[in-house]
Coordinates of C-alpha atoms and ligand atoms in Angstrom, one line a residue:
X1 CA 33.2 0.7 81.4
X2 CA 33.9 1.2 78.2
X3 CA 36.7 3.4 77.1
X4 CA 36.2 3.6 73.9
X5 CA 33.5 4.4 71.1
X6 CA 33.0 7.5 72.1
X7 CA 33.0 11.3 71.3
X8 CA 35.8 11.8 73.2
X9 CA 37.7 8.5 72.3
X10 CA 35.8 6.6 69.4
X11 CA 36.6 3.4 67.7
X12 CA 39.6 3.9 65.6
X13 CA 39.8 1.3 62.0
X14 CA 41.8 1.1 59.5
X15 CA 40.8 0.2 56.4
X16 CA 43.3 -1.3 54.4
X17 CA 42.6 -0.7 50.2
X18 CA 40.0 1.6 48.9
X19 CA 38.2 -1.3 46.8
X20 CA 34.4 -2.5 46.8
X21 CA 35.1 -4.9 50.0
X22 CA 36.9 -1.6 51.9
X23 CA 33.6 0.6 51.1
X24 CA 30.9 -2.1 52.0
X25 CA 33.1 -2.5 55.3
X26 CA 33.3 1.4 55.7
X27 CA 29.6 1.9 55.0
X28 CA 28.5 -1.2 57.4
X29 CA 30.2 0.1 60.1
X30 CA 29.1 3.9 59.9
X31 CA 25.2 2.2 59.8
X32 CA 25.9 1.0 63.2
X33 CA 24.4 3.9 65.7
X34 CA 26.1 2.1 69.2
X35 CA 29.5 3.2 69.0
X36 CA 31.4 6.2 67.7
X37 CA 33.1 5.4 64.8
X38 CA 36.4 6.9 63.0
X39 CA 37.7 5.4 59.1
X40 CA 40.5 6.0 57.8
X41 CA 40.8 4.2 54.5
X42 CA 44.4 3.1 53.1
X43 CA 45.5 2.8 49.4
X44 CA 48.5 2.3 47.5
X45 CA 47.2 4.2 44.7
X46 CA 46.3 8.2 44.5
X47 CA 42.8 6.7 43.5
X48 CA 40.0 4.5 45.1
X49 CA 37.3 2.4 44.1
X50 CA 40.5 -0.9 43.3
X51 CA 38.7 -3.0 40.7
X52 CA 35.9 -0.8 39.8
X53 CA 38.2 1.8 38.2
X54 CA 40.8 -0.8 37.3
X55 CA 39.3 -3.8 36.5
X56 CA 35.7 -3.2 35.5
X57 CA 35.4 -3.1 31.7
X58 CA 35.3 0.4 30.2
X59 CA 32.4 -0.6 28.2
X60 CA 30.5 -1.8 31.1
X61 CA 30.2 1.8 32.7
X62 CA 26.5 0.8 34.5
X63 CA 28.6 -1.5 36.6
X64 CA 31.1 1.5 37.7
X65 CA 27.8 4.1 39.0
X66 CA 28.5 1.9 42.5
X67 CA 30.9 4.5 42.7
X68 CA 28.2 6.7 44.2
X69 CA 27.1 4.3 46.4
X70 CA 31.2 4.6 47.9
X71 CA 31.1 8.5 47.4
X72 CA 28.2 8.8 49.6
X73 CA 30.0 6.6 52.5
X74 CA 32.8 8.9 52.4
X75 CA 31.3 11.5 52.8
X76 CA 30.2 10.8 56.4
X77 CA 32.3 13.1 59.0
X78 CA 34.0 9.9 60.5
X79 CA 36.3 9.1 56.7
X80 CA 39.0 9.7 56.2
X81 CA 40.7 8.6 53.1
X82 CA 44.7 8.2 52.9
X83 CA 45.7 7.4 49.7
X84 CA 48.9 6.5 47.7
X85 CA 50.0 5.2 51.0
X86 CA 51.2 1.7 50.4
X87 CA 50.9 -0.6 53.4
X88 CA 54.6 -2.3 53.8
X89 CA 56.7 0.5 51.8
X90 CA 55.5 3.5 53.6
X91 CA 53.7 2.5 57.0
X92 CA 53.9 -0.9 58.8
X93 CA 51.4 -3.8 60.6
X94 CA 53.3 -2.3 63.8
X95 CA 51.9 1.4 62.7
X96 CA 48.8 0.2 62.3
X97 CA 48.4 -1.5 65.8
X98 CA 50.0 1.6 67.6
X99 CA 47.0 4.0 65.7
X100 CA 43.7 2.3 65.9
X101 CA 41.7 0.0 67.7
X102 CA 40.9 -2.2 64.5
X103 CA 41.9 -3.3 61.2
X104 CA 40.5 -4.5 58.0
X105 CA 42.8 -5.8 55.1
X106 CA 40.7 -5.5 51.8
X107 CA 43.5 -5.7 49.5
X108 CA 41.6 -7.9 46.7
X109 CA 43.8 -10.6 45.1
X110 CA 46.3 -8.2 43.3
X111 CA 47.8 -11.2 41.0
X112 CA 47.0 -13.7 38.5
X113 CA 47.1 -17.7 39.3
X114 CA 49.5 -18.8 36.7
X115 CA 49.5 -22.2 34.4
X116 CA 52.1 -24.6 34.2
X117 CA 52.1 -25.6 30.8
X118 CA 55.5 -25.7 28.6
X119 CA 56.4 -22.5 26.9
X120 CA 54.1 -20.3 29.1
X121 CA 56.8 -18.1 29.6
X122 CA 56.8 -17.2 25.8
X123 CA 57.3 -13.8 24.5
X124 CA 53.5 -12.9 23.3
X125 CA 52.1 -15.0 26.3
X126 CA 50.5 -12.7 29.2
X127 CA 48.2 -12.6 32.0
X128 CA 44.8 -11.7 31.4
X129 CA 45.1 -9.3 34.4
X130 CA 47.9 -6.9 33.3
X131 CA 46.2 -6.8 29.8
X132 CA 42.6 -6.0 31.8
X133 CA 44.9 -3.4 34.3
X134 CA 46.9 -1.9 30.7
X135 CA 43.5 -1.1 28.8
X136 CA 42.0 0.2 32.3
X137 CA 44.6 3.0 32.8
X138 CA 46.5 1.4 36.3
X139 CA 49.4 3.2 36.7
X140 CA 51.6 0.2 37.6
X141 CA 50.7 -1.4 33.8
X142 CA 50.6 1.6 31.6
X143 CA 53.8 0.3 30.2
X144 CA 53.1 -3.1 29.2
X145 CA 53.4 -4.0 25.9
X146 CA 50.9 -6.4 23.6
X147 CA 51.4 -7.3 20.4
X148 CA 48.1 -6.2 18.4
X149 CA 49.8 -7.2 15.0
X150 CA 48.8 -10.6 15.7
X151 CA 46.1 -11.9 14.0
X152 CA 45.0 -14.4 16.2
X153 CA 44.6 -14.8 20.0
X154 CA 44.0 -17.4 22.9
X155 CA 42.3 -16.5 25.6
X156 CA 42.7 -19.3 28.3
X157 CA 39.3 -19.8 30.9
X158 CA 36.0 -18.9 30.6
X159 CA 35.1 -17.2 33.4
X160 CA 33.8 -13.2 33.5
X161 CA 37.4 -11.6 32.9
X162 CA 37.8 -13.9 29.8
X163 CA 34.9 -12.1 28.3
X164 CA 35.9 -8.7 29.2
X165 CA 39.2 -9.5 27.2
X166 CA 37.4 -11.1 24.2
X167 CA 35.2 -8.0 24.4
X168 CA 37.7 -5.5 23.8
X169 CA 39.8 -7.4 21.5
X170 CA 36.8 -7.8 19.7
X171 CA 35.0 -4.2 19.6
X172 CA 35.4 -1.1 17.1
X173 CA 37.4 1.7 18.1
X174 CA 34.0 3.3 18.1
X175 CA 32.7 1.5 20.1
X176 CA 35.6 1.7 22.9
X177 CA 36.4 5.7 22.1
X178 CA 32.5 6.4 23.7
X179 CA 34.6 4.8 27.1
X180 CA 36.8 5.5 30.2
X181 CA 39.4 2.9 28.3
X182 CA 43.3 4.3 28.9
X183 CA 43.7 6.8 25.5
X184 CA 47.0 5.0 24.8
X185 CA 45.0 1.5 24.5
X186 CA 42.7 3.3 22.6
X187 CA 45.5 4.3 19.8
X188 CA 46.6 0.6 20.3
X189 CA 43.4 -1.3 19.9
X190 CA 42.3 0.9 16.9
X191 CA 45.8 -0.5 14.9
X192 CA 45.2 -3.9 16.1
X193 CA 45.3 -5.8 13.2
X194 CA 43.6 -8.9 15.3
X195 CA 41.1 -11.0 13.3
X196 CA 40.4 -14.5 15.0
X197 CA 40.0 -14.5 19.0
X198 CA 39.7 -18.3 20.4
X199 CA 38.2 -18.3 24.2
X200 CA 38.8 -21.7 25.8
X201 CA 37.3 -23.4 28.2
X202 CA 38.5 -27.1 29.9
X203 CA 35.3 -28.3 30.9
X204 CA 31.6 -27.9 28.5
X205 CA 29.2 -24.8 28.4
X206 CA 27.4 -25.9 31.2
X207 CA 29.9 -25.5 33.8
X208 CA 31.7 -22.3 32.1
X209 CA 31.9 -19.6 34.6
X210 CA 30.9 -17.0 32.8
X211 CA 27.9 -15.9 33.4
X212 CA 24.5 -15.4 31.0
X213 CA 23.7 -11.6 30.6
X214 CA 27.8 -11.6 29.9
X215 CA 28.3 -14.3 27.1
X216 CA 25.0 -13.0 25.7
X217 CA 26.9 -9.7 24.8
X218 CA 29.4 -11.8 22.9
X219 CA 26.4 -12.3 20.5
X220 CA 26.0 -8.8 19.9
X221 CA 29.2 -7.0 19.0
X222 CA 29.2 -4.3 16.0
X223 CA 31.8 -5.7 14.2
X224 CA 32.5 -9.6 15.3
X225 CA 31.0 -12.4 14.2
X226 CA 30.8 -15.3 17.7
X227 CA 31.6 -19.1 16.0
X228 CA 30.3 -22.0 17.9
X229 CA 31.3 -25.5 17.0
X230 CA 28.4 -27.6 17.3
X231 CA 29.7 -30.3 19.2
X232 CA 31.2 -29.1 21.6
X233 CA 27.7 -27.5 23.0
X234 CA 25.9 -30.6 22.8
X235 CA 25.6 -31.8 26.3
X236 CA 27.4 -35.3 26.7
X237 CA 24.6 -37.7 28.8
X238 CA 26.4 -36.3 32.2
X239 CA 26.6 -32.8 31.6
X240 CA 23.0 -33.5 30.7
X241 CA 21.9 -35.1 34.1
X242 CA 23.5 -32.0 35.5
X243 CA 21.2 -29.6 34.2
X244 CA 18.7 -31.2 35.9
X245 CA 19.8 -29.4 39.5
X246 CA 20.8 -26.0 36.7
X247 CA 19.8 -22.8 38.4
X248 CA 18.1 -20.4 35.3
X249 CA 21.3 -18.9 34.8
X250 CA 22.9 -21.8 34.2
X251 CA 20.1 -23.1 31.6
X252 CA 20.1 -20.1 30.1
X253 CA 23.8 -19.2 29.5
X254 CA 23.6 -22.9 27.8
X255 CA 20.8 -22.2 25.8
X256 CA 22.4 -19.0 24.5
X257 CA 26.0 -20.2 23.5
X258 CA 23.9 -23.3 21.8
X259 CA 22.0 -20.6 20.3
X260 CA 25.4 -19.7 18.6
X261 CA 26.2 -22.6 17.1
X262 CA 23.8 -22.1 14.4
X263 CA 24.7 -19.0 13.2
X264 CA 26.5 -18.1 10.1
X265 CA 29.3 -16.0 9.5
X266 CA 27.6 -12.9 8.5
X267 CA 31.4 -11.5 7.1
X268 CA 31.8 -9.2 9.8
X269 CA 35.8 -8.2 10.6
X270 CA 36.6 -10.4 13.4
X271 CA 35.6 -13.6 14.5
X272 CA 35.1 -14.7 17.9
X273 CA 35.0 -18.6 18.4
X274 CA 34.0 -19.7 21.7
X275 CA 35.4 -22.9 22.0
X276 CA 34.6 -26.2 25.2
X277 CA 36.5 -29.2 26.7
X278 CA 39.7 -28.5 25.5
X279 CA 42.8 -27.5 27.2
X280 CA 46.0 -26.0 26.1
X281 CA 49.1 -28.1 26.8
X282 CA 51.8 -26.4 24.9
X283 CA 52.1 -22.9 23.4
X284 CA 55.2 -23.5 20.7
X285 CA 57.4 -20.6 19.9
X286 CA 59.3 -19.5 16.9
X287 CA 63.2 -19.0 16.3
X288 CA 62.9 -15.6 18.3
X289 CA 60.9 -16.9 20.9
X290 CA 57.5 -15.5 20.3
X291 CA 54.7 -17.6 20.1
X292 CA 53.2 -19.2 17.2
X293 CA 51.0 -21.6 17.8
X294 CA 49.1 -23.5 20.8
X295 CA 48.6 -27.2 21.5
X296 CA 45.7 -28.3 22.6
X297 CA 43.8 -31.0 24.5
X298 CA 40.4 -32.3 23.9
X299 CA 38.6 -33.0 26.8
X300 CA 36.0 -35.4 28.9
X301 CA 34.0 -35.0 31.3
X302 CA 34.4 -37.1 34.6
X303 CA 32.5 -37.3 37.7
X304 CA 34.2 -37.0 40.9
X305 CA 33.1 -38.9 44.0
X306 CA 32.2 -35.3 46.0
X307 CA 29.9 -34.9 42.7
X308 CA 31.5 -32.5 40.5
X309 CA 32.2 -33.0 36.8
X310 CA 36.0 -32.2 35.7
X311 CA 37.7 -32.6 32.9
X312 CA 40.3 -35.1 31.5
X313 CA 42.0 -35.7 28.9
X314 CA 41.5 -37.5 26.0
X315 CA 44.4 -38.8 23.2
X316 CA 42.8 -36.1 20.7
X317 CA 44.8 -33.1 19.9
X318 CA 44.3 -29.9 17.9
X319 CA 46.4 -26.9 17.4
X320 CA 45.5 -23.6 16.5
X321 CA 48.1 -20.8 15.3
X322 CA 48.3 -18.0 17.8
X323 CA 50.5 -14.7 18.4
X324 CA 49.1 -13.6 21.1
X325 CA 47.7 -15.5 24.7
X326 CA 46.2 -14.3 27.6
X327 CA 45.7 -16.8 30.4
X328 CA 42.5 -15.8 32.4
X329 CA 42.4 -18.5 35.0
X330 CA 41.0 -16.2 38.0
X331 CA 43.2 -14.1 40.2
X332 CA 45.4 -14.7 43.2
X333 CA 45.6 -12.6 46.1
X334 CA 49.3 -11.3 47.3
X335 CA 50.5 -11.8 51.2
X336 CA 51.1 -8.5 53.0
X337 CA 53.9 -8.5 55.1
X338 CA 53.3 -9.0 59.0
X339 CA 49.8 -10.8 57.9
X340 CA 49.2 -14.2 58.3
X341 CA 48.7 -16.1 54.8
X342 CA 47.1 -19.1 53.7
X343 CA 49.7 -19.6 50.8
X344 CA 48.1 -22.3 48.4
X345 CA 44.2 -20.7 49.0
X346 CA 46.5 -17.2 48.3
X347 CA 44.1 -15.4 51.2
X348 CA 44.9 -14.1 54.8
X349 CA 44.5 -16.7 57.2
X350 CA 41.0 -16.3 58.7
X351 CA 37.6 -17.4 60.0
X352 CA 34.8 -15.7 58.5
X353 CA 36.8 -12.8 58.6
X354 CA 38.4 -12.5 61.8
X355 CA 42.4 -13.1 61.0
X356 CA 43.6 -15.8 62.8
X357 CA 47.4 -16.7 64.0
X358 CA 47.9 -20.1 61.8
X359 CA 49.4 -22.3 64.4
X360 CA 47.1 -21.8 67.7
X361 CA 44.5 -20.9 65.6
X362 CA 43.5 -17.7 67.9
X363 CA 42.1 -14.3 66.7
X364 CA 44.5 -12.0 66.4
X365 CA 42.9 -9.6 68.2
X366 CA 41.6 -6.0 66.2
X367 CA 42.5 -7.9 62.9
X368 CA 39.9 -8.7 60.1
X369 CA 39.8 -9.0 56.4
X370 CA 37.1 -8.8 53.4
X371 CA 36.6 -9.1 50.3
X372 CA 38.7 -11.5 48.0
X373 CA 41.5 -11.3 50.5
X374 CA 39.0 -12.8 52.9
X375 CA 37.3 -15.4 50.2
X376 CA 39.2 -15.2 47.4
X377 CA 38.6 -14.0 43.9
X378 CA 34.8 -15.1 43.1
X379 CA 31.7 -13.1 42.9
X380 CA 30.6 -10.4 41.7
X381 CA 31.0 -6.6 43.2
X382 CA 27.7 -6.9 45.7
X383 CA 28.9 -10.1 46.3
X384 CA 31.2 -8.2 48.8
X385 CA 28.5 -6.2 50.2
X386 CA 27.2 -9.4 52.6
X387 CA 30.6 -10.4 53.1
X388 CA 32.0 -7.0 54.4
X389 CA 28.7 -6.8 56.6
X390 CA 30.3 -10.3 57.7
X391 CA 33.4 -9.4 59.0
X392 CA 32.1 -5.8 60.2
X393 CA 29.4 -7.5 62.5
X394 CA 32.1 -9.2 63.8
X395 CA 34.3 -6.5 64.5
X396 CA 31.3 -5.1 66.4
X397 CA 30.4 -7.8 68.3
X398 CA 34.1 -7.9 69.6
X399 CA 33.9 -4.7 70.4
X400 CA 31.3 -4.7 72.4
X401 CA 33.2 -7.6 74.2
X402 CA 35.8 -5.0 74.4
X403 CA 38.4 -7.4 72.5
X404 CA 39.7 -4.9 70.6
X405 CA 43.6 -3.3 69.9
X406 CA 44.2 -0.9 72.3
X407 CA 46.6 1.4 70.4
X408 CA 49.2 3.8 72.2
X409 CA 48.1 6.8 69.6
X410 CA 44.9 6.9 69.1
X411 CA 44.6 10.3 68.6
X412 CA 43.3 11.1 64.6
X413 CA 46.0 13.5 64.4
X414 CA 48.6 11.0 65.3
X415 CA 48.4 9.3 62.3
X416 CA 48.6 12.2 60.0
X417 CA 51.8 13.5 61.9
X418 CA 53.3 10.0 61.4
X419 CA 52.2 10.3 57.3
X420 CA 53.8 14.2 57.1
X421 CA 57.4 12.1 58.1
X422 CA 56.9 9.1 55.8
X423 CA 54.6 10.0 53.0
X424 CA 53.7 13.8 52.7
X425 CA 52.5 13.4 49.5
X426 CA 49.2 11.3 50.4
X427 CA 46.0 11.9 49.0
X428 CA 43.2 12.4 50.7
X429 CA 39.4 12.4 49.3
X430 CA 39.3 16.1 48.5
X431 CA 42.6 15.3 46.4
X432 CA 41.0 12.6 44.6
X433 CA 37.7 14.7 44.2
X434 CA 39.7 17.1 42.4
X435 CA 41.1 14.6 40.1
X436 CA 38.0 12.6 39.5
X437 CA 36.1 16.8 38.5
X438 CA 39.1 16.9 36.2
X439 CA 38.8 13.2 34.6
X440 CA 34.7 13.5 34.2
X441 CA 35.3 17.6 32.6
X442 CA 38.0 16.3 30.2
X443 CA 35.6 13.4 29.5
X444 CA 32.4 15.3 29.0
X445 CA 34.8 17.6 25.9
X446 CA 35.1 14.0 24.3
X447 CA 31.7 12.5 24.9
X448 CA 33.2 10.2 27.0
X449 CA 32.2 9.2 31.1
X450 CA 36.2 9.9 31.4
X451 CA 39.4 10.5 30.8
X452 CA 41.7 8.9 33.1
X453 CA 44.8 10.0 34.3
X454 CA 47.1 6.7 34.2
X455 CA 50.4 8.0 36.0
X456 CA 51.1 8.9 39.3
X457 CA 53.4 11.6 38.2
X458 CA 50.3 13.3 36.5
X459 CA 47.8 13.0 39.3
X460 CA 50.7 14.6 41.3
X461 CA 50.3 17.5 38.7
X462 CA 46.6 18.0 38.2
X463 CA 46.4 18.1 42.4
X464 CA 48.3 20.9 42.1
X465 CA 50.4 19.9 45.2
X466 CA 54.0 18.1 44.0
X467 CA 56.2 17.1 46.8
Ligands
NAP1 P1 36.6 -17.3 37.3 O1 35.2 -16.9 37.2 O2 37.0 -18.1 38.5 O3 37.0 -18.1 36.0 C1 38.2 -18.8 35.8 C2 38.2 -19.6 34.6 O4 39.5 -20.2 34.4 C3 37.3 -20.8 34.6 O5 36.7 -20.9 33.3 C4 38.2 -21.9 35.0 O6 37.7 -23.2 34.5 C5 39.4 -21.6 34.2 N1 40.6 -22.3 34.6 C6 41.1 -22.4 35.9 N2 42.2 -23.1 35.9 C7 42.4 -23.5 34.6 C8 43.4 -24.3 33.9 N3 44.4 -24.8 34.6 N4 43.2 -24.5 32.6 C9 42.2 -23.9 31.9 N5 41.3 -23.2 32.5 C10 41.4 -23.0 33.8 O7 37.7 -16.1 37.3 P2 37.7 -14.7 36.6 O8 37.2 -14.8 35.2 O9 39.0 -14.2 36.8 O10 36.7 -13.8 37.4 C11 36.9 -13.5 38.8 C12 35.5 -13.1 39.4 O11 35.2 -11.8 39.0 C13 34.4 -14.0 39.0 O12 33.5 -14.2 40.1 C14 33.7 -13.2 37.9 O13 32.3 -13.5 37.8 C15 33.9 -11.8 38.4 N6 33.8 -10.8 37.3 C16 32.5 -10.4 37.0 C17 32.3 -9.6 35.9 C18 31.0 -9.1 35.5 O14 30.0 -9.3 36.3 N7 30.7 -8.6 34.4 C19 33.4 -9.2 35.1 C20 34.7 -9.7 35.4 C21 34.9 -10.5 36.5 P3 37.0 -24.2 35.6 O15 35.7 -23.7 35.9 O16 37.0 -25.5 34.8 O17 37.9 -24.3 36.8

């Protein structure tokens, strides 16, 4: 018989980070109508919704109304939401397994992949993702520092976040003051004194990963004008043959940047050149250490024998003078102590999301992951809609086997005893409810969807609670 799932003892998860991944999980598993089902959902921070608050662009607020999607799934009787409870610092793996029957880890890759090119390491040179977290209001980044004086920047990759950072280096003030950007990159970006922005991709326009709708916006900013060199759009004869298999997105995003190329300046303050097959190989530094200038690569395209075309490189090299760099080369997800890892894919170790112990192979039982700690960092928000419902059917279909955790407290009211000792200050929804009525009214006095509150110390504050 089953002893659990019920009124009197229901299925206990954890969800481990309040992100997209953690609410399609939460929301799959409250669809089910079988079992009883408790949540309680973990974060680090005071605030959920991971990268839709803090990594979503501020001028792409459509994308961020998901957030009612998430505010709908916790409000169903069984949530509970524990945040600025860090998994590791404040409660353990061990915890975990003593409270509930199941976990989830949806923790999102929380780093960047770095690039191990001389003189990376320069003062000026940053990852894409603290810049992206800075300009998003994320407490843990409020304090870094870029130098907007420069007049020209590198962005390194061509993928989605690449954009987003050419984007805001690129707009008006006015045009990021109508946002939810952090006010203090606000002041910043209006004294940035930024003129040329050079996004680089290694490989041509046909296998860039940005996507269409995305690089089409490049093409339509206020105040920048998007440069194109000619030949490096033009198809070489094997990018051509690929196109042949292109899916519409593909063609078009190709037809749009080639679109580009034939455009003149039109004088506009900033220039944005969008530039293919070239990869940096140096970024040279001054006396004091700051960058000046970047080396580059030109590139060819090869076929590999699985069928893919990558780039190499040729004996051609350019430089272009630079103060500031982002590299943007996709994001790396972080191990979490007492988790199995797969250290070189930078994901828990697991099959299809059930974690698995890396020797033997076995499920660990009542363990699962999601999201980009599950698949690492590709897709786009929905994409973690399917792959939540993944893992969760999963996690149901065990526990109708009755594999499950069988935790010595699984009492709801354990847990919160065990967070009054370790971390009385946690947040729960209503907290952040509060906080989020407080952001939107201070927002709606500016004309803004917004403004955020971007240290812990003040969302301590504004609950009104301060341990
Ligand atoms: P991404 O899409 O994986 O792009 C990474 C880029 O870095 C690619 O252009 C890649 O080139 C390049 N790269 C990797 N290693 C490199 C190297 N050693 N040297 C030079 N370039 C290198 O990653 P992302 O931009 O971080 O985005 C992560 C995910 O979030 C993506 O799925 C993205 O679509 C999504 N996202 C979506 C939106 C949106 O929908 N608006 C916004 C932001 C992010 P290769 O292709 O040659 O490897």
């Amino acid at each position: 018989m089953t002893t659990f799932g019920t009124e009197s003892n229901p299925l206990r998860v954890a969800i481990i980070g309040a992100g997209p991944a953690g609410f399609y999980a939460a929301e799959h598993l409250f669809k089910q109508k079988e079992l009883v089902i408790q949540v309680d959902m973990y974060d680090r921070l005071p605030t959920p919704f991971g990268l839709v608050r803090n990594g979503v662009a501020p001028d792409h607020q459509k994308i961020k109304s998901v957030t009612k999607v998430f505010d709908r799934t916790a409000g169903n009787s069984g949530f509970r939401f524990f945040g600025y409870v860090d998994l590791g610092q404040d409660i353990s793996v061990e915890d975990l397994k003593n409270h509930y029957h199941q976990v989830i880890y949806t923790t999102g890759a929380q780093t960047d992949r770095n690039l191990n090119i001389p003189g990376i390491d320069l003062q000026g040179s940053h990852a894409a993702t603290e810049f992206v977290a800075w300009y998003n209001g994320h407490p843990d980044y409020r304090h870094c520092e870029f130098d907007l004086s420069q007049e020209s920047v590198a962005v390194i990759g061509v993928g989605n976040v690449a954009v987003d950072v050419c984007r805001i280096l690129c707009r008006t003030p006015e045009e990021l003051a109508v946002t939810d950007i952090a006010d203090y990159a606000l002041e910043a970006l209006r004294e940035s004194k930024v003129k040329d922005v050079y996004m680089l991709g290694r490989r041509g326009v046909a296998q860039a990963a940005f996507t269409a709708p995305e690089v089409k916006e490049l093409g339509e900013m206020e105040d920048a004008d998007v440069v194109v060199l000619e030949e490096e759009v033009q198809l070489s004869p094997l990018s051509q043959a690929s196109m042949a298999d292109a899916d519409r997105g593909t063609t078009r995003k190709v037809e749009i940047v080639q679109s580009f190329a034939g455009r003149p300046l039109t004088g506009k303050s900033r220039r944005l050149h969008l530039r293919f097959l070239v990869s940096p190989v140096e970024l040279i530094g001054d006396e004091a250490g700051q960058v000046k200038s970047m080396k580059l690569v030109k590139n060819e395209l090869y076929r590999t024998d699985a069928g893919s075309l990558r780039p190499r490189a040729t004996d051609q090299y350019d430089e272009i003078p630079v103060g500031l760099v982002f590299r943007s080369i996709g994001y790396q997800g972080v191990p979490l102590e007492g988790v199995p890892f797969n250290v070189s894919w930078g994901v828990i170790q697991n099959q299809a999301g059930r974690v698995i112990d890396p020797e033997t192979k076995e499920h660990l039982v009542g363990q699962y992951a999601a999201g980009w700690i599950k698949r690492g960092p590709s897709g786009v928000i929905g994409t973690n809609k399917p792959d939540a419902a993944e893992t969760v059917d999963l996690m149901l279909a065990d526990a109708a086997a009755e594999k499950v955790n069988m935790p010595a407290h699984p009492e709801p009211d354990a847990i919160e005893r065990l967070l009054e000792e370790r971390k009385p200050d946690y947040f729960s929804y209503a907290d952040w409810q509060k906080l989020d009525d407080l952001e939107t009214a201070a927002g709606e006095a500016q004309g803004r969807p917004r403004v955020k509150f971007v240290s812990i110390e003040e969302m301590l504050e504004a609950r009104g609670i301060n341990n």
